[in-house]
XYZ file of C-alpha atoms in Angstrom:
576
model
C -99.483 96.347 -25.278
C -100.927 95.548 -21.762
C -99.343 93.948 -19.224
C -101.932 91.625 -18.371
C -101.406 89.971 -21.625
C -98.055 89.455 -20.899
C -96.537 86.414 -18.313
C -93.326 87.222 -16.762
C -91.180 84.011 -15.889
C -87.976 84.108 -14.359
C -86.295 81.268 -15.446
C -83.484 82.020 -17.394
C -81.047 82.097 -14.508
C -82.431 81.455 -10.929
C -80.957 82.239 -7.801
C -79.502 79.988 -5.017
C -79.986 80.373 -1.756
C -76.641 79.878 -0.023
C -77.806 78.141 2.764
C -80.416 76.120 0.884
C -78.513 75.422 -2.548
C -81.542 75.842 -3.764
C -83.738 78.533 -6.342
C -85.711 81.459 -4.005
C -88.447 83.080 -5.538
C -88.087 86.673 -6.150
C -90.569 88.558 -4.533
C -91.296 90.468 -7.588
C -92.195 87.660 -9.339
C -96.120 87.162 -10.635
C -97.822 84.735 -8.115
C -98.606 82.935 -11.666
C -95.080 81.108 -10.887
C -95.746 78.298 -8.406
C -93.465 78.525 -5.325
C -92.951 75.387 -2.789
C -91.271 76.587 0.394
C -90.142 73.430 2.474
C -91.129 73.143 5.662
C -88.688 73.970 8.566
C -87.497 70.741 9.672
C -86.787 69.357 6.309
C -84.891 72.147 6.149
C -82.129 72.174 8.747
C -81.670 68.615 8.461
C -80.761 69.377 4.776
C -78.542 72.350 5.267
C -76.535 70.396 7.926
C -76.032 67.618 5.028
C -74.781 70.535 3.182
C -72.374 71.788 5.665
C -70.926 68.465 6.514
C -70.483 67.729 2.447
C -68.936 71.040 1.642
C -66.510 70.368 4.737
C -65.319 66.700 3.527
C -64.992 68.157 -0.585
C -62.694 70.510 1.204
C -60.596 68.013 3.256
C -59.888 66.209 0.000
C -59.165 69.327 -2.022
C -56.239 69.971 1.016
C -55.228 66.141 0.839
C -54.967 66.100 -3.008
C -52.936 69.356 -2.649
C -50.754 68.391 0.200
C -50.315 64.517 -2.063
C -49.501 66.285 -5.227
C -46.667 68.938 -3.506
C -45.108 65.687 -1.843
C -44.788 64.018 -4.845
C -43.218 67.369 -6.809
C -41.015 67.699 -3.633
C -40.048 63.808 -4.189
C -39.506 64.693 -8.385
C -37.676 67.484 -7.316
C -35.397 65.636 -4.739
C -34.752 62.657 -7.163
C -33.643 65.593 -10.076
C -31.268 67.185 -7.725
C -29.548 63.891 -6.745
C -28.883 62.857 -10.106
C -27.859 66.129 -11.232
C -25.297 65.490 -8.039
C -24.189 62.509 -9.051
C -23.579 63.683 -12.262
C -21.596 67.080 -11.161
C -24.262 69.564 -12.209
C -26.010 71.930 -10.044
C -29.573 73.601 -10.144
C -31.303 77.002 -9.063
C -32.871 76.803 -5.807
C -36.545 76.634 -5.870
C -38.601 79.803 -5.410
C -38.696 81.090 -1.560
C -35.381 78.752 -0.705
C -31.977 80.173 -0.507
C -29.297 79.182 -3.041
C -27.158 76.246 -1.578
C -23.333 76.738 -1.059
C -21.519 74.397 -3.960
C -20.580 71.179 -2.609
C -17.567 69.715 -4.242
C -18.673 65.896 -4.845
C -16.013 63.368 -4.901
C -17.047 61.412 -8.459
C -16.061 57.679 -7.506
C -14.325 55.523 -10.004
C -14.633 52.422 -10.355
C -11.319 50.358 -8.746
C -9.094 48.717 -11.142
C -9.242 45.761 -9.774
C -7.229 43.238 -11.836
C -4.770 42.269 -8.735
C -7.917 40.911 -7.431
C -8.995 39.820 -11.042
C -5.238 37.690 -11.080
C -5.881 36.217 -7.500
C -9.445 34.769 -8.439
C -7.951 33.304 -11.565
C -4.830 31.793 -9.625
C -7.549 30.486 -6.970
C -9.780 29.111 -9.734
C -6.895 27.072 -11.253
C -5.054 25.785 -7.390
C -8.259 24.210 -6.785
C -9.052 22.865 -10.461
C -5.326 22.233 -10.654
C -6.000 20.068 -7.347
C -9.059 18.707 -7.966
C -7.294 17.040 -11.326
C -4.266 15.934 -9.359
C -6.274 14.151 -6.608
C -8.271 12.610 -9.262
C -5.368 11.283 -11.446
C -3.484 9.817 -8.115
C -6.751 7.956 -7.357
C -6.994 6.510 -10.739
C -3.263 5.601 -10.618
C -3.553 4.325 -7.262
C -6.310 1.933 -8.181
C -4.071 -0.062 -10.322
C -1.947 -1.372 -7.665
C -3.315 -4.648 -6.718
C -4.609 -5.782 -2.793
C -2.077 -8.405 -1.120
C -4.574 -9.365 1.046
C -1.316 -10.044 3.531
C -2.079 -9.215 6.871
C -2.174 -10.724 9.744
C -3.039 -8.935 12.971
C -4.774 -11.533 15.063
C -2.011 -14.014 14.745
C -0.718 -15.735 17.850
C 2.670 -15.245 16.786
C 2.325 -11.584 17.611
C 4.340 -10.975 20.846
C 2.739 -8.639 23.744
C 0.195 -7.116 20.639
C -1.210 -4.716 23.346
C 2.136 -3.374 24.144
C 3.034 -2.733 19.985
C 0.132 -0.802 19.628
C 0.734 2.647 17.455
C 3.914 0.673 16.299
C 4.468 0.765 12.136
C 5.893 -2.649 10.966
C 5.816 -2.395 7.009
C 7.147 -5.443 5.894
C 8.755 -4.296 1.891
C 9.400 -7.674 -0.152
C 11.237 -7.408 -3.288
C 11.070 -10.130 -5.984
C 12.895 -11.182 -9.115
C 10.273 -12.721 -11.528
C 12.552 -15.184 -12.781
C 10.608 -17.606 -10.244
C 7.368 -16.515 -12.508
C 9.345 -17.541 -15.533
C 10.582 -20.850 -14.432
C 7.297 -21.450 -13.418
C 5.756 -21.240 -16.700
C 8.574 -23.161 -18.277
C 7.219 -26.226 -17.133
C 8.635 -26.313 -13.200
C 6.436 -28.129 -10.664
C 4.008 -26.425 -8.547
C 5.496 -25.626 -5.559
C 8.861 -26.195 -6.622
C 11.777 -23.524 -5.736
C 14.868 -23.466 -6.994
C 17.100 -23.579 -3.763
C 19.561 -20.543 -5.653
C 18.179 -17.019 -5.254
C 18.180 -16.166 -9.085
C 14.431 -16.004 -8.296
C 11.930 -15.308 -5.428
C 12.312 -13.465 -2.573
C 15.200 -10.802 -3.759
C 15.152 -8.703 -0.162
C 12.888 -9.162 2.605
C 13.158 -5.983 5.002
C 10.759 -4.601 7.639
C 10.604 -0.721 8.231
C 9.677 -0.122 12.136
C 8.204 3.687 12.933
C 7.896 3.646 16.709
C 4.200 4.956 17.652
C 5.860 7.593 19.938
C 8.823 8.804 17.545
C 12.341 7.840 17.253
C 14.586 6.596 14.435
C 13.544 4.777 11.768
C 14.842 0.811 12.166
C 15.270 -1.320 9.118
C 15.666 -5.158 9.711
C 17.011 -6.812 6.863
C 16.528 -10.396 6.709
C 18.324 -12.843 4.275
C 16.150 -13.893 1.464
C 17.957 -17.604 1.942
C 17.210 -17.687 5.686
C 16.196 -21.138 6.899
C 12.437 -21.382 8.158
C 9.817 -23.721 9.318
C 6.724 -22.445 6.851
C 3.238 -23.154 8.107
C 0.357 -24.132 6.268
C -0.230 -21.555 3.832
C -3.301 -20.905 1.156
C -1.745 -21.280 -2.812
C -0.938 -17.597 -4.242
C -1.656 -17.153 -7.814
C 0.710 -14.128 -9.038
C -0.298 -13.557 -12.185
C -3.987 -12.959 -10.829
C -2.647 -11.450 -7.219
C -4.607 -13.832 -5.837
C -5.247 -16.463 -3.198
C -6.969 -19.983 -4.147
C -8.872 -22.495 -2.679
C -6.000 -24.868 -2.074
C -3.878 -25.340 1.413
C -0.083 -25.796 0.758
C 1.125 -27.939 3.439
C 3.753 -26.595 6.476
C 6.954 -27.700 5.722
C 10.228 -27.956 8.294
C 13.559 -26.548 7.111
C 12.765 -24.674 4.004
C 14.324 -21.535 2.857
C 12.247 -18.405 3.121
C 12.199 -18.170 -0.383
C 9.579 -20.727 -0.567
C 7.116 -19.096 1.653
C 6.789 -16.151 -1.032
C 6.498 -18.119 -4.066
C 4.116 -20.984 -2.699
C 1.959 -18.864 -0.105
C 2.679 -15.124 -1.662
C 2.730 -12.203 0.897
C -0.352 -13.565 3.070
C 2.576 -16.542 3.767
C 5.770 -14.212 3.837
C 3.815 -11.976 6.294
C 2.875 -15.253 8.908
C 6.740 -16.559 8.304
C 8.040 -12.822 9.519
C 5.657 -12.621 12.143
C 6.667 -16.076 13.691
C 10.101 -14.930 13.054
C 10.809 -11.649 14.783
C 7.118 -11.667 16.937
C 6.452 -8.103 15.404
C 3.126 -7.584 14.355
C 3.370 -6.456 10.782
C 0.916 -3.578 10.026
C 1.509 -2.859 5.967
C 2.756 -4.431 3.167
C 4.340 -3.627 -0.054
C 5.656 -5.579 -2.336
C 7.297 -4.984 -5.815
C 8.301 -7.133 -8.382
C 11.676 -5.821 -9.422
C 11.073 -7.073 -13.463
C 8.379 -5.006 -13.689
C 10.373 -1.691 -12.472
C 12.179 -1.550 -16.000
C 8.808 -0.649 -17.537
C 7.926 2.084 -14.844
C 10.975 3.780 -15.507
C 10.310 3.286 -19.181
C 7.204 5.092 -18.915
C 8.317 8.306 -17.134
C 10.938 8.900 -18.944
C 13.753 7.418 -16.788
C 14.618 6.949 -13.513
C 16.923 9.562 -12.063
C 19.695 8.039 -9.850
C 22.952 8.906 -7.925
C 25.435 6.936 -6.606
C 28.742 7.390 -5.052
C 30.704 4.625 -6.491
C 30.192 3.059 -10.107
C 27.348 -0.182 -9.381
C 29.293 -2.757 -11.094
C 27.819 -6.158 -10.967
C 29.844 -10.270 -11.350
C 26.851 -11.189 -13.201
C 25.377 -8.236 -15.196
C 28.723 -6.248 -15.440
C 28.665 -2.480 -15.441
C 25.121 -1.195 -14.592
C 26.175 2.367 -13.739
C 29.815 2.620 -14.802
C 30.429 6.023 -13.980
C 30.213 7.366 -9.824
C 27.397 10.259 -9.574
C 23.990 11.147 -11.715
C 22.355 8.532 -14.456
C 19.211 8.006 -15.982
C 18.352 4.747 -16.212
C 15.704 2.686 -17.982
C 14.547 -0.227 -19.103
C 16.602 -3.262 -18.643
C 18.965 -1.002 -17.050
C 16.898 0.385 -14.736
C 15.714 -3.659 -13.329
C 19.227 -4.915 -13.393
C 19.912 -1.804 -10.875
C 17.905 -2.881 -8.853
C 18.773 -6.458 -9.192
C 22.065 -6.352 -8.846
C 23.481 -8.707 -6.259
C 27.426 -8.797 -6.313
C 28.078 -5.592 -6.809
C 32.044 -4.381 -5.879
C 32.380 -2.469 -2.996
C 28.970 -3.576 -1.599
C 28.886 -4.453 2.071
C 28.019 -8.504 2.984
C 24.608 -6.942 3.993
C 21.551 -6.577 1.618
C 21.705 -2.944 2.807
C 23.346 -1.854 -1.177
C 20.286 -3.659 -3.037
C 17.813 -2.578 -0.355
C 18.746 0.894 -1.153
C 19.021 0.432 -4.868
C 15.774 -0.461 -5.331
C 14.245 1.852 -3.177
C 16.274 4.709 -4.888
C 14.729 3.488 -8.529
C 11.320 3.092 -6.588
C 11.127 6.017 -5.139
C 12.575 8.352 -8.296
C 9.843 6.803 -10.587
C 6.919 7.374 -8.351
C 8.509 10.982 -7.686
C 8.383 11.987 -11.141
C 4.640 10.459 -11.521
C 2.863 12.015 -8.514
C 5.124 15.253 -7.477
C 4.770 18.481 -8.788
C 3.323 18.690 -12.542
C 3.601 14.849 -12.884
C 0.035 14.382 -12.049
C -1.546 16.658 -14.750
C 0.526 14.927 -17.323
C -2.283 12.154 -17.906
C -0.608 10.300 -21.164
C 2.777 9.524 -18.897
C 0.263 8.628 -16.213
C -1.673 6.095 -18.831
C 1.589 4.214 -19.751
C 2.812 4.001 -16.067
C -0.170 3.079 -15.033
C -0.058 -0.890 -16.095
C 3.267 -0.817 -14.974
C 2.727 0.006 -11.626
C -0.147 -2.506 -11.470
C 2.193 -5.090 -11.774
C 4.877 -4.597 -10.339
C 3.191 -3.318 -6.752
C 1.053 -5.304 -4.586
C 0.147 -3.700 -1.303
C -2.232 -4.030 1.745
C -2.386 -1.189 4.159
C -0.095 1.458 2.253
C -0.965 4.057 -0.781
C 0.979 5.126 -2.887
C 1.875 8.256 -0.829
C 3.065 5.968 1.913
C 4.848 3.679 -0.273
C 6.785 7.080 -1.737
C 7.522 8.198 1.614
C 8.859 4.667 2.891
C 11.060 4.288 -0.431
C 12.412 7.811 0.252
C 13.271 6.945 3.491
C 15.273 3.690 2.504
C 17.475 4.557 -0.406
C 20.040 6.056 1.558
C 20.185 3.503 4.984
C 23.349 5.629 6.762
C 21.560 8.923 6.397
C 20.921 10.613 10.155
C 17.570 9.373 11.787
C 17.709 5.741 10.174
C 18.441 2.690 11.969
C 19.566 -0.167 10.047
C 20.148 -4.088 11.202
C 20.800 -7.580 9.798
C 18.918 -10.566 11.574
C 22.380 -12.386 12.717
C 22.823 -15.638 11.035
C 25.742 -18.081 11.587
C 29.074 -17.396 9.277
C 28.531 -21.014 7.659
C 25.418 -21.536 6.144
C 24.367 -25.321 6.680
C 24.555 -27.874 3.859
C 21.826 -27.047 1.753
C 23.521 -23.722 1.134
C 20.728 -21.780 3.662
C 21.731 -18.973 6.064
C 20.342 -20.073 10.121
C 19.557 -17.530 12.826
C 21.853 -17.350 15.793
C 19.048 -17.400 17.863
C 20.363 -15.670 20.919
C 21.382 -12.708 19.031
C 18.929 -12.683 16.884
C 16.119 -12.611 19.907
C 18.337 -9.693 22.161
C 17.251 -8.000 18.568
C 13.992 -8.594 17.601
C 12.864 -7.854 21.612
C 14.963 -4.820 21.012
C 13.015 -3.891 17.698
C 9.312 -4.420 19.546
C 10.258 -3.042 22.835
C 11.481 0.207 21.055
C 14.764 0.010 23.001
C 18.451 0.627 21.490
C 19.691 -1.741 19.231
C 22.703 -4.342 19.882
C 25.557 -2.737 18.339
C 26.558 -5.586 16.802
C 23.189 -5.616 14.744
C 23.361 -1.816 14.286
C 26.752 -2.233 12.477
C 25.502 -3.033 8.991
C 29.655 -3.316 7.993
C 29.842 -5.403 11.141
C 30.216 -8.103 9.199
C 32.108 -7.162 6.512
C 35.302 -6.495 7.873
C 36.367 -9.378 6.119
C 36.844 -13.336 6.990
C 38.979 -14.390 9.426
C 41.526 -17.315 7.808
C 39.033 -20.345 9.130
C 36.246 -19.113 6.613
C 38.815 -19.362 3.587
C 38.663 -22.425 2.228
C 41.640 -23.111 -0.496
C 43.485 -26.003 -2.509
C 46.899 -25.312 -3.302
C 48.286 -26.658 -6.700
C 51.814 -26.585 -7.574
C 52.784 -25.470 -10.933
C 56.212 -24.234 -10.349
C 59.591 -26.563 -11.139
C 60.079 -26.907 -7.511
C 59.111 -31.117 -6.051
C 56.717 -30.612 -2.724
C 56.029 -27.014 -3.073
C 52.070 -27.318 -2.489
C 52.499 -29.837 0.277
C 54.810 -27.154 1.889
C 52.743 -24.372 1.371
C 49.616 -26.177 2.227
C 51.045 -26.770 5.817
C 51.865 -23.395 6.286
C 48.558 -22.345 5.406
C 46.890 -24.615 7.709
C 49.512 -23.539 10.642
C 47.702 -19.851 10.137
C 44.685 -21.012 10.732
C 43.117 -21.551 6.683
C 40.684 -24.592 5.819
C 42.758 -26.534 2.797
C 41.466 -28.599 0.739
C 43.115 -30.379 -2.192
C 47.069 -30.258 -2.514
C 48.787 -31.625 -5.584
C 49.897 -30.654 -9.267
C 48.834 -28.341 -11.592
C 48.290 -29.755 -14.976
C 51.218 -28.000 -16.737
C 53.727 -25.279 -15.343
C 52.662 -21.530 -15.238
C 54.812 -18.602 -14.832
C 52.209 -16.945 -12.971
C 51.015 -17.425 -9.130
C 47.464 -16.730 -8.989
C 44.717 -16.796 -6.681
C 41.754 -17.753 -8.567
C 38.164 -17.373 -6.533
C 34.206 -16.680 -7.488
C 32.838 -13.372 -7.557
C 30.989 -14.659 -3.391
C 34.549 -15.095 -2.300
C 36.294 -12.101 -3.247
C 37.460 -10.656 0.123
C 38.436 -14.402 1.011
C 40.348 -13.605 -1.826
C 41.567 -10.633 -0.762
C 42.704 -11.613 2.463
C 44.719 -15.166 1.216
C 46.289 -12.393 -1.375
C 47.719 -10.654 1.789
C 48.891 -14.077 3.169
C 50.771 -14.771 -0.218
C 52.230 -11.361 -1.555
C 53.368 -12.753 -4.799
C 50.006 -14.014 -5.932
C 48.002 -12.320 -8.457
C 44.059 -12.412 -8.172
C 42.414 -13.599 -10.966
C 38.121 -13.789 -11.176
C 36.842 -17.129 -12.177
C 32.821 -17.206 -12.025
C 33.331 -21.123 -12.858
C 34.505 -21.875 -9.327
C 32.321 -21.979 -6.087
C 32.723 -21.692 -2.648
C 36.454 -22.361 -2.790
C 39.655 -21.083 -3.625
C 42.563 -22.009 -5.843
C 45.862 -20.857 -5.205
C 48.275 -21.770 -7.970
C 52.386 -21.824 -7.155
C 53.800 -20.911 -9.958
C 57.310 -19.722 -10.787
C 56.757 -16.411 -9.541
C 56.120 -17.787 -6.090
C 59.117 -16.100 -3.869
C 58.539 -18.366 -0.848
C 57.027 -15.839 1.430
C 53.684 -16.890 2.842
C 52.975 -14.546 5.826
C 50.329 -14.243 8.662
C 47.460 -12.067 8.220
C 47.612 -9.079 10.659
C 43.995 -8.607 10.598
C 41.125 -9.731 8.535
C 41.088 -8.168 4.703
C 37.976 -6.281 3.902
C 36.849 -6.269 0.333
C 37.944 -3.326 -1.869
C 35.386 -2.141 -4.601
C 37.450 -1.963 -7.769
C 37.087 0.338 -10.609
C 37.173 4.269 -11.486
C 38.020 6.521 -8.271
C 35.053 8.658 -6.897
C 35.497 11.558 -7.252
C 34.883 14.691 -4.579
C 32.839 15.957 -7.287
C 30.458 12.548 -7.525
C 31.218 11.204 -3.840
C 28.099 12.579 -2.194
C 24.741 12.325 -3.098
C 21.550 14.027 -2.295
């Protein structure tokens, strides 16, 4: 074959020009393959294009290496530290020397149940508080607004100097007035005996710069001049639209039940010129039913509380538990044996059954124990009517008053005259009683003679005993002469005669309100026996009869009463 018939093409694999990156003709190659050689120009523009391409392609291929040994170095670091963690240890990676073994401290988690116990103990403080402030709230709001004070009253004496001063005037009441009341009494209308009413009237003074605590007792049968006063409704606690008129020479009894303790407040006021700052008043019926509701009021006292009227209350000297009509009669109790002339034995009485019921309702556990708290709760809306004072203060003043000789405590009896007038009412002695009510606001030391709550209770002297002397021995004249001798000591008598039949006996008969009169016309006339009678009144009744020896004998000294009844013991004597 020739070789003119033949074409040779090289095309199977052409060459590239390095500098180009383009196919070169080989020289050999038959001109019958078209060559097209760029021209110069053209061609160094597109061979620096080349260079500047193959450059960048080779940045990136360094960047994408450097990127992906980062992120193995990153793999790796993350496997290491969890094989750490986890106590295990790997081979060092090629070219790096083999670490020295680190011991790793594996930490366990704390037991942490101390902590666990004080979050729990936390959690139930505050929801233990959170209940307890809610539950004395809802308690609180059943005791009912007074509405009593007075503070802009003219009757206040040098106001600007009593400033800081705590007067908390504390009015106890019997609700027999209530009762009579609703029997069919007219309005207005108070019985002039103090079955009802005003039981104690007694005003706490706290000193605004410290300093004992001074109670002023003043007697619930105290003769006033009552102002003007707006009607109180007691069954609503409430004041209405009607204007009782001032009345002259009234008993302070009647202030209470007409004007309630807006009235009592303005009477005290006008009184003593201390500008009363709180109120609290408690109706002493209702007290029964508190204690009821707590399960019983815890009380101590030192001698048994035997009463004239209601008999033995608390028979026994030391603890009892009192409730229901117990519980109000111990606080009620009037004419109780061994109890000084002062109200200072029913003030603290009631304040002791006070304060031990609202002890055992708000203290301690007593305010998470919400079905005690539901029954006390009507209770204590009725029988506590307050303006100024919660029920924390009202706590903390009863605490403070059921024990009136304990150190710190002041306590004092507005003076009244030894004879009350005719009506039966008790009138100031109005030079004492001002030396002590300046005292009182002027936060200066009492009068002795007003500090002394047994000042007055030393006994009568033989013109305060009144007696009629009847003769029931065999012997003519025998009153008449004894009479005289009686009067030549210094006694008031009254009747003398006869007796209406002869006794064997010689006896001293006398009401349970004249008992150390008794006592001390028993010293006069040795041979005389002492016999209660709550049928008399006001007067004795000595009896000759044929026991009489003749001796009547002057009284060294006025006779103090003597509480009869079991001994205290040195077990029961003192009290918390």
């Amino acid at each position: 074959p020739t070789t003119e018939a033949t074409t040779r093409v090289r095309a199977a694999t052409p060459r590239v020009d390095p500098d180009t990156s383009g196919p070169i003709s080989d020289p050999g190659v038959d001109q019958g393959t078209t060559r097209v050689r760029p021209s110069s120009s053209a061609t160094g523009s597109s061979r620096a294009l080349d260079r500047s391409e193959k450059a960048e392609r080779a940045r990136r291929a360094d960047r994408d290496s450097e990127t992906g040994n980062r992120a193995s170095h990153i793999d790796e670091t993350l496997t290491r530290l969890t094989a750490a963690h986890a106590g295990l240890s790997l081979p060092a990676r090629d070219g790096e020397e083999e670490p020295e073994p680190k011991v790793v401290a594996r930490r366990r988690p704390r037991i942490t149940v101390s902590r666990v116990l004080a979050g729990v103990a936390a959690l139930l403080v505050f929801a233990t508080t959170s209940v307890g402030w809610g539950t004395k709230g809802w308690l609180e709001s059943s005791i009912r607004n007074a509405a009593a004070l007075d503070p802009e009253s003219s009757s206040v004496v040098d106001a600007e100097a009593q400033q800081g001063d705590q007067n908390v005037l504390i009015v106890a009441s019997d609700g027999d007035t209530a009762a009579t009341a609703a029997a069919g009494a007219a309005p207005g209308a108070v019985p002039e005996a103090t079955g009802g009413g005003a039981d104690t009237v007694t005003v706490a003074h706290i000193p605004a710069g410290g300093g004992p605590l001074a109670v002023l007792s003043i007697p619930n049968n105290l003769e006033i001049n009552r102002p003007p006063c707006e009607r109180w409704d007691a069954g609503s606690a409430s004041y209405l639209d009607e204007t009782e008129r001032a009345e002259a020479r009234t008993h302070l009894l009647s202030a209470l039940d007409v004007g309630g303790p807006r009235c009592v407040t303005r009477v005290v006021q006008q009184l003593t010129g201390l500008a009363i700052t709180k109120y609290v008043g408690v109706d002493l019926d209702s007290l029964g039913a508190m204690a009821d509701a707590v399960g019983g009021a815890n009380v101590c006292v030192t001698r048994p509380v035997v009463d004239g009227v209601l008999g033995p209350v608390v028979p026994d000297a030391g603890t009892a538990t009192l409730e229901g009509v117990r519980a109000a009669d111990f606080a009620r109790a009037a004419d109780v044996q061994g109890d000084p002339s002062s109200d200072s034995g029913r003030i603290e009485r009631q304040q002791q059954l006070l304060a031990s019921v609202l002890t055992k309702a708000v203290a301690g556990a007593g305010l998470l124990d919400v079905s005690r708290l539901a029954a006390l709760r009507p209770a204590l809306g009725k029988a506590v009517v307050t303006d100024g004072a919660g029920i924390d203060e009202v706590l903390a003043l009863a605490t403070s008053l059921h024990k009136l000789d304990a150190e710190g405590v002041q306590f004092a009896v507005a003076p009244t005259a030894s004879d009350p007038n005719s009506p039966g009412r008790s009138v100031l002695r109005d030079t004492d009683a001002a030396q002590l009510f300046t005292a009182l606001r002027e936060d200066t030391p009492l009068p002795e003679q007003a500090r002394d709550p047994d000042a007055a209770s030393t006994g009568p002297s033989p013109a305060d005993v009144k007696v009629s002397v009847l003769n029931a021995s065999d012997k003519s004249g025998l009153a008449t002469q004894v009479g005289e001798t009686l009067g030549s000591l210094g006694f008031s008598v009254g009747d003398v005669g006869n007796a209406d039949q002869p006794t064997p006996q010689t006896v001293i008969r006398f009401s349970p309100d004249q008992a150390a009169a008794a006592a001390l016309l028993a010293s006069t006339v040795p041979s005389a026996t002492s016999v209660p009678d709550p049928g008399t009144s006001g007067e004795l009744q000595l009896v000759l009869g044929r026991s009489f020896d003749d001796v009547v004998r002057a009284p060294a000294e006025p006779v103090a009463l003597q509480a009869d009844g079991p001994a205290v013991t040195a077990a029961t004597a003192t009290c918390p």
